[in-house]
Tab-separated table of C-alpha atoms and ligand atoms in Angstrom:
chain	number	residue	atom	x	y	z
A	1	MET	CA	17.566	30.070	42.919
A	2	GLN	CA	16.448	26.705	44.250
A	3	ALA	CA	16.490	24.005	41.542
A	4	ASP	CA	12.992	22.799	42.342
A	5	SER	CA	11.587	26.319	42.031
A	6	ILE	CA	12.748	26.754	38.429
A	7	ARG	CA	9.987	27.663	35.967
A	8	ALA	CA	11.795	27.921	32.649
A	9	VAL	CA	11.226	28.618	28.995
A	10	VAL	CA	13.823	26.681	26.992
A	11	THR	CA	14.152	27.465	23.283
A	12	GLY	CA	15.453	24.697	21.066
A	13	GLY	CA	14.232	22.633	24.002
A	14	VAL	CA	13.182	19.545	22.050
A	15	SER	CA	16.660	18.554	20.825
A	16	GLY	CA	20.324	18.404	21.788
A	17	LEU	CA	21.537	20.874	24.392
A	18	GLY	CA	18.099	22.409	25.006
A	19	LEU	CA	16.485	19.027	25.629
A	20	ALA	CA	19.279	18.140	28.059
A	21	VAL	CA	18.616	21.387	29.939
A	22	ALA	CA	14.869	20.683	30.068
A	23	THR	CA	15.509	17.121	31.258
A	24	ARG	CA	17.792	18.344	34.040
A	25	ILE	CA	15.370	21.033	35.211
A	26	VAL	CA	12.510	18.513	35.403
A	27	ALA	CA	14.724	15.937	37.146
A	28	ASP	CA	15.543	18.597	39.763
A	29	GLY	CA	11.830	19.241	40.401
A	30	GLY	CA	11.249	22.248	38.116
A	31	ARG	CA	8.945	22.790	35.133
A	32	VAL	CA	9.687	23.704	31.529
A	33	ALA	CA	8.037	25.213	28.468
A	34	LEU	CA	9.726	24.142	25.249
A	35	PHE	CA	9.816	26.720	22.412
A	36	ASP	CA	10.765	25.122	19.114
A	37	VAL	CA	9.689	24.656	15.504
A	38	ASN	CA	9.939	20.850	15.438
A	39	ASP	CA	6.454	19.549	16.356
A	40	ASP	CA	7.352	15.832	16.210
A	41	LYS	CA	10.308	16.198	18.531
A	42	GLY	CA	8.197	18.492	20.706
A	43	ALA	CA	5.609	15.772	21.216
A	44	ALA	CA	8.331	13.188	21.943
A	45	ALA	CA	10.032	15.476	24.465
A	46	VAL	CA	6.793	16.146	26.352
A	47	ALA	CA	6.019	12.404	26.393
A	48	ALA	CA	9.448	11.736	27.887
A	49	LEU	CA	9.355	14.564	30.444
A	50	GLY	CA	5.698	14.224	31.481
A	51	ASP	CA	2.908	16.564	30.405
A	52	ASP	CA	2.430	17.899	33.928
A	53	LYS	CA	6.082	19.078	33.966
A	54	ALA	CA	6.634	20.076	30.342
A	55	ARG	CA	4.662	21.635	27.519
A	56	TYR	CA	5.627	22.278	23.904
A	57	PHE	CA	4.827	25.652	22.333
A	58	ALA	CA	5.369	25.747	18.563
A	59	THR	CA	7.335	28.989	18.401
A	60	ASP	CA	9.699	30.532	15.901
A	61	VAL	CA	12.113	32.540	18.047
A	62	THR	CA	12.352	35.228	15.361
A	63	ASP	CA	8.630	36.043	15.586
A	64	GLU	CA	8.160	38.926	18.023
A	65	ALA	CA	4.387	38.617	18.480
A	66	ALA	CA	4.384	34.813	18.758
A	67	VAL	CA	7.202	34.820	21.308
A	68	ALA	CA	5.454	37.443	23.451
A	69	ALA	CA	2.124	35.565	23.325
A	70	ASN	CA	3.680	32.168	24.026
A	71	MET	CA	5.822	33.587	26.817
A	72	ALA	CA	2.612	34.655	28.586
A	73	ALA	CA	0.960	31.280	27.887
A	74	ALA	CA	4.076	29.505	29.160
A	75	LYS	CA	4.003	31.524	32.374
A	76	ASP	CA	0.408	30.359	32.914
A	77	PHE	CA	1.325	26.721	32.345
A	78	LEU	CA	4.445	26.939	34.500
A	79	ASN	CA	2.632	28.845	37.223
A	80	GLY	CA	5.357	31.482	37.116
A	81	LEU	CA	8.469	32.272	35.113
A	82	ASN	CA	11.949	32.781	36.557
A	83	MET	CA	14.303	31.424	33.893
A	84	VAL	CA	14.831	31.702	30.145
A	85	VAL	CA	17.352	29.481	28.367
A	86	ASN	CA	18.148	30.257	24.737
A	87	CYS	CA	19.309	27.119	22.918
A	88	ALA	CA	17.563	27.471	19.530
A	89	GLY	CA	20.138	27.828	16.818
A	90	ILE	CA	21.132	26.984	13.273
A	91	LEU	CA	24.552	26.438	11.714
A	92	GLY	CA	24.158	28.609	8.630
A	93	ALA	CA	27.406	27.207	7.242
A	94	GLY	CA	28.820	28.540	4.012
A	95	ARG	CA	31.795	30.329	2.551
A	96	VAL	CA	31.773	34.017	1.809
A	97	LEU	CA	33.092	33.124	-1.652
A	98	GLY	CA	31.959	29.573	-2.357
A	99	ARG	CA	32.204	27.413	-5.492
A	100	GLU	CA	28.741	28.529	-6.560
A	101	GLY	CA	29.487	32.199	-6.002
A	102	SER	CA	29.273	34.499	-3.016
A	103	MET	CA	27.078	33.654	-0.028
A	104	PRO	CA	23.498	34.750	-0.607
A	105	LEU	CA	22.745	37.572	1.812
A	106	GLY	CA	19.633	35.701	2.906
A	107	ARG	CA	21.761	32.932	4.446
A	108	PHE	CA	23.776	35.404	6.486
A	109	GLN	CA	20.617	37.209	7.537
A	110	SER	CA	18.669	34.092	8.549
A	111	THR	CA	21.585	32.832	10.649
A	112	VAL	CA	21.844	36.127	12.492
A	113	MET	CA	18.042	36.295	12.761
A	114	VAL	CA	17.681	32.934	14.516
A	115	ASN	CA	20.856	32.865	16.612
A	116	LEU	CA	21.195	36.504	17.640
A	117	VAL	CA	17.932	38.344	17.011
A	118	GLY	CA	15.948	35.303	18.199
A	119	SER	CA	17.940	35.126	21.436
A	120	PHE	CA	17.374	38.820	22.060
A	121	ASN	CA	13.672	38.498	21.234
A	122	VAL	CA	13.151	35.664	23.714
A	123	ALA	CA	15.322	37.266	26.397
A	124	LYS	CA	13.429	40.573	26.282
A	125	ALA	CA	10.022	38.876	26.283
A	126	GLY	CA	11.090	36.810	29.298
A	127	ALA	CA	12.520	39.830	31.119
A	128	GLU	CA	9.338	41.790	30.494
A	129	LEU	CA	7.395	39.232	32.536
A	130	MET	CA	10.098	38.372	35.088
A	131	GLN	CA	10.560	42.028	36.138
A	132	HIS	CA	7.192	41.729	37.965
A	133	ASN	CA	8.174	38.645	40.007
A	134	ASP	CA	8.322	38.933	43.763
A	135	ALA	CA	11.927	39.514	44.742
A	136	GLY	CA	13.770	36.522	46.178
A	137	GLU	CA	17.052	36.477	48.089
A	138	ASP	CA	19.295	39.439	47.153
A	139	GLY	CA	16.320	40.796	45.195
A	140	GLU	CA	16.574	38.081	42.544
A	141	ARG	CA	13.702	37.859	40.064
A	142	GLY	CA	15.055	35.736	37.258
A	143	VAL	CA	17.938	34.456	35.189
A	144	ILE	CA	18.592	34.344	31.456
A	145	VAL	CA	21.120	31.937	29.925
A	146	ASN	CA	22.112	32.294	26.275
A	147	THR	CA	24.065	29.860	24.132
A	148	ALA	CA	26.907	31.219	22.036
A	149	SER	CA	29.745	29.029	20.737
A	150	VAL	CA	33.524	28.995	20.810
A	151	ALA	CA	33.067	29.994	17.153
A	152	ALA	CA	32.270	33.448	18.546
A	153	TYR	CA	36.022	33.720	19.215
A	154	GLU	CA	37.745	31.447	16.697
A	155	GLY	CA	35.290	30.800	13.902
A	156	GLN	CA	36.402	28.444	11.174
A	157	ILE	CA	36.349	28.916	7.427
A	158	GLY	CA	32.690	28.636	6.476
A	159	GLN	CA	31.484	30.079	9.778
A	160	ALA	CA	31.396	33.807	9.006
A	161	ALA	CA	27.634	34.012	9.485
A	162	TYR	CA	27.504	31.643	12.467
A	163	SER	CA	30.435	33.352	14.216
A	164	ALA	CA	28.956	36.791	13.618
A	165	SER	CA	25.662	35.661	15.161
A	166	LYS	CA	27.360	34.081	18.181
A	167	GLY	CA	29.736	37.016	18.638
A	168	GLY	CA	26.626	39.169	18.895
A	169	VAL	CA	25.249	36.944	21.645
A	170	VAL	CA	28.511	37.318	23.611
A	171	GLY	CA	28.433	41.076	23.012
A	172	MET	CA	24.918	41.652	24.323
A	173	THR	CA	25.466	39.618	27.504
A	174	LEU	CA	27.137	42.294	29.649
A	175	PRO	CA	25.010	45.292	28.633
A	176	MET	CA	21.865	43.249	29.181
A	177	ALA	CA	23.092	42.067	32.593
A	178	ARG	CA	23.967	45.634	33.550
A	179	GLU	CA	20.581	46.956	32.470
A	180	LEU	CA	18.486	44.196	34.035
A	181	SER	CA	20.398	44.262	37.326
A	182	ARG	CA	17.922	46.807	38.672
A	183	PHE	CA	15.228	44.146	38.361
A	184	GLY	CA	17.371	41.400	39.870
A	185	ILE	CA	17.519	39.523	36.569
A	186	ARG	CA	20.897	37.971	35.720
A	187	VAL	CA	22.144	37.362	32.176
A	188	ASN	CA	24.878	34.872	31.326
A	189	THR	CA	26.031	33.045	28.219
A	190	ILE	CA	27.658	29.664	27.700
A	191	ALA	CA	30.043	29.215	24.781
A	192	PRO	CA	30.147	25.465	24.119
A	193	GLY	CA	32.958	23.725	22.273
A	194	ILE	CA	31.928	20.633	20.332
A	195	PHE	CA	29.033	18.672	21.836
A	196	TRP	CA	27.456	15.400	20.854
A	197	THR	CA	24.031	16.491	19.584
A	198	PRO	CA	21.955	15.991	16.421
A	199	MET	CA	23.858	18.976	14.978
A	200	VAL	CA	27.077	16.903	15.085
A	201	ASP	CA	25.535	13.428	14.858
A	202	GLY	CA	25.096	13.634	11.095
A	203	MET	CA	28.813	14.172	10.441
A	204	PRO	CA	30.898	11.286	8.998
A	205	ASP	CA	32.834	9.060	11.470
A	206	ASP	CA	36.275	10.283	10.425
A	207	VAL	CA	35.199	13.905	10.946
A	208	GLN	CA	33.855	13.047	14.419
A	209	GLN	CA	37.113	11.268	15.282
A	210	SER	CA	39.267	14.144	14.152
A	211	LEU	CA	37.025	16.516	16.101
A	212	SER	CA	37.520	14.437	19.263
A	213	ALA	CA	41.296	14.264	18.709
A	214	SER	CA	41.425	18.068	18.501
A	215	ILE	CA	40.075	18.460	22.050
A	216	PRO	CA	42.909	18.602	24.643
A	217	PHE	CA	41.141	17.152	27.691
A	218	PRO	CA	38.891	15.290	27.963
A	219	SER	CA	39.639	14.209	24.384
A	220	ARG	CA	36.031	13.580	23.397
A	221	LEU	CA	32.957	15.549	22.421
A	222	GLY	CA	31.067	17.253	25.220
A	223	ARG	CA	27.992	15.569	26.639
A	224	PRO	CA	24.727	17.524	26.604
A	225	GLU	CA	24.347	16.638	30.327
A	226	GLU	CA	27.583	18.572	30.981
A	227	PHE	CA	26.056	21.624	29.333
A	228	ALA	CA	22.861	21.182	31.360
A	229	ASP	CA	24.971	20.883	34.509
A	230	LEU	CA	26.511	24.303	33.881
A	231	VAL	CA	23.083	25.836	33.253
A	232	ALA	CA	21.925	24.395	36.584
A	233	TYR	CA	25.021	25.777	38.318
A	234	ILE	CA	24.446	29.251	36.862
A	235	ALA	CA	20.827	29.128	38.058
A	236	GLY	CA	21.957	28.279	41.578
A	237	ASN	CA	24.874	30.691	41.949
A	238	ARG	CA	23.641	34.280	42.083
A	239	TYR	CA	27.114	35.771	41.876
A	240	ILE	CA	27.614	34.623	38.269
A	241	ASN	CA	26.366	37.523	36.170
A	242	GLY	CA	27.223	39.277	32.928
A	243	GLU	CA	29.659	36.545	31.939
A	244	THR	CA	30.270	34.237	29.007
A	245	ILE	CA	31.686	30.895	30.124
A	246	ARG	CA	33.498	28.617	27.695
A	247	LEU	CA	32.682	24.916	28.148
A	248	ASP	CA	35.041	23.239	25.757
A	249	GLY	CA	37.768	20.893	27.127
A	250	ALA	CA	40.295	23.636	26.220
A	251	VAL	CA	39.607	23.282	22.487
A	252	ARG	CA	40.630	26.151	20.214
A	253	LEU	CA	39.186	25.692	16.761
A	254	ALA	CA	41.652	25.573	13.864
A	255	PRO	CA	40.974	27.636	10.715
A	256	LYS	CA	39.399	24.545	9.116
B	301	NAD	N1	26.360	20.962	19.363
B	301	NAD	C1	27.436	21.717	19.434
B	301	NAD	O1	28.580	21.237	19.328
B	301	NAD	C2	27.328	23.196	19.678
B	301	NAD	C3	28.497	23.917	19.849
B	301	NAD	C4	28.424	25.278	20.080
B	301	NAD	C5	27.199	25.904	20.139
B	301	NAD	N2	26.076	25.174	19.956
B	301	NAD	C6	24.801	25.909	20.021
B	301	NAD	O2	23.956	25.268	20.954
B	301	NAD	C7	22.592	25.467	20.584
B	301	NAD	C8	21.889	24.103	20.544
B	301	NAD	O3	22.498	23.331	19.545
B	301	NAD	P1	22.261	21.762	19.421
B	301	NAD	O4	23.578	21.176	19.088
B	301	NAD	O5	21.512	21.271	20.577
B	301	NAD	O6	21.403	21.732	18.062
B	301	NAD	P2	20.035	20.986	17.686
B	301	NAD	O7	19.924	21.152	16.211
B	301	NAD	O8	19.983	19.636	18.282
B	301	NAD	O9	18.929	21.886	18.408
B	301	NAD	C9	18.598	23.159	17.960
B	301	NAD	C10	17.092	23.311	18.076
B	301	NAD	O10	16.756	24.659	17.686
B	301	NAD	C11	15.538	24.595	16.991
B	301	NAD	N3	15.360	25.781	16.158
B	301	NAD	C12	16.023	26.110	15.013
B	301	NAD	N4	15.544	27.253	14.518
B	301	NAD	C13	14.552	27.669	15.356
B	301	NAD	C14	13.675	28.792	15.376
B	301	NAD	N5	13.722	29.736	14.417
B	301	NAD	N6	12.795	28.893	16.394
B	301	NAD	C15	12.735	27.955	17.366
B	301	NAD	N7	13.540	26.876	17.395
B	301	NAD	C16	14.431	26.735	16.400
B	301	NAD	C17	15.639	23.309	16.167
B	301	NAD	O11	14.366	22.859	15.724
B	301	NAD	C18	16.298	22.375	17.149
B	301	NAD	O12	15.358	21.637	17.903
B	301	NAD	C19	22.620	26.201	19.240
B	301	NAD	O13	22.462	27.581	19.468
B	301	NAD	C20	24.009	25.919	18.725
B	301	NAD	O14	24.456	26.934	17.833
B	301	NAD	C21	26.089	23.831	19.724
């Protein structure tokens, strides 16, 4: 689809990778609705992007009714809806058998709820509206982009919950793409390596340096703009469908 015709809901859109995606879409002439649970950052993002191009909708991605209602409200604001980008996520780090005992089941569940169930919830609410769009070239009506992680494939010690949630996102990509093909809605997933975002920003310097050194080429953390660039490419290239694309400088995470 044409970059300036993009009308997108971006979850996690007020921070890190999601904010970079929203910034890119607006820079290309599109409009965005930001679904997040951080009101302060939401206000800052809208101020930066312009309130005629962007609106914040306080939305917990795990809430089925709220997502459905805000998806409809977002479509009104955007004057259409043809893209959904799932970037909301939490780390949910913790060992299965930690010093304080085994991982509370609630931590595993909340990680899977936000990262996997939340992505599904937003994708299905978006698809429900996008199926009624007028068909564009090749019958296209919309595109969904999810965010997994390379931890879906080589999760580290302490990432059992996170990796399980992201593996689920990779797993649902193809069946969803197959099913939604009859509506002309594509579904793809990006599996980022290690990107420079608030999620990583809080880590100590030596950890950041050793992370950078572990990345073959380029030997640095990924830039959120590079993630946004791939989202924009996926939006523009209709033949990319049902795929998970690693974006990682060839990194393969070590056990710890
Ligand atoms: N930064 C990385 O290196 C990296 C690597 C691989 C995958 N990822 C994935 O990319 C995505 C974005 O990560 P980021 O680094 O930009 O993190 P971030 O913390 O900067 O942004 C995540 C956003 O999600 C929001 N969020 C959390 N729970 C939510 C909920 N229940 N409902 C709505 N919004 C919620 C947060 O408020 C935050 O604004 C995540 O899914 C993350 O797992 C990041």
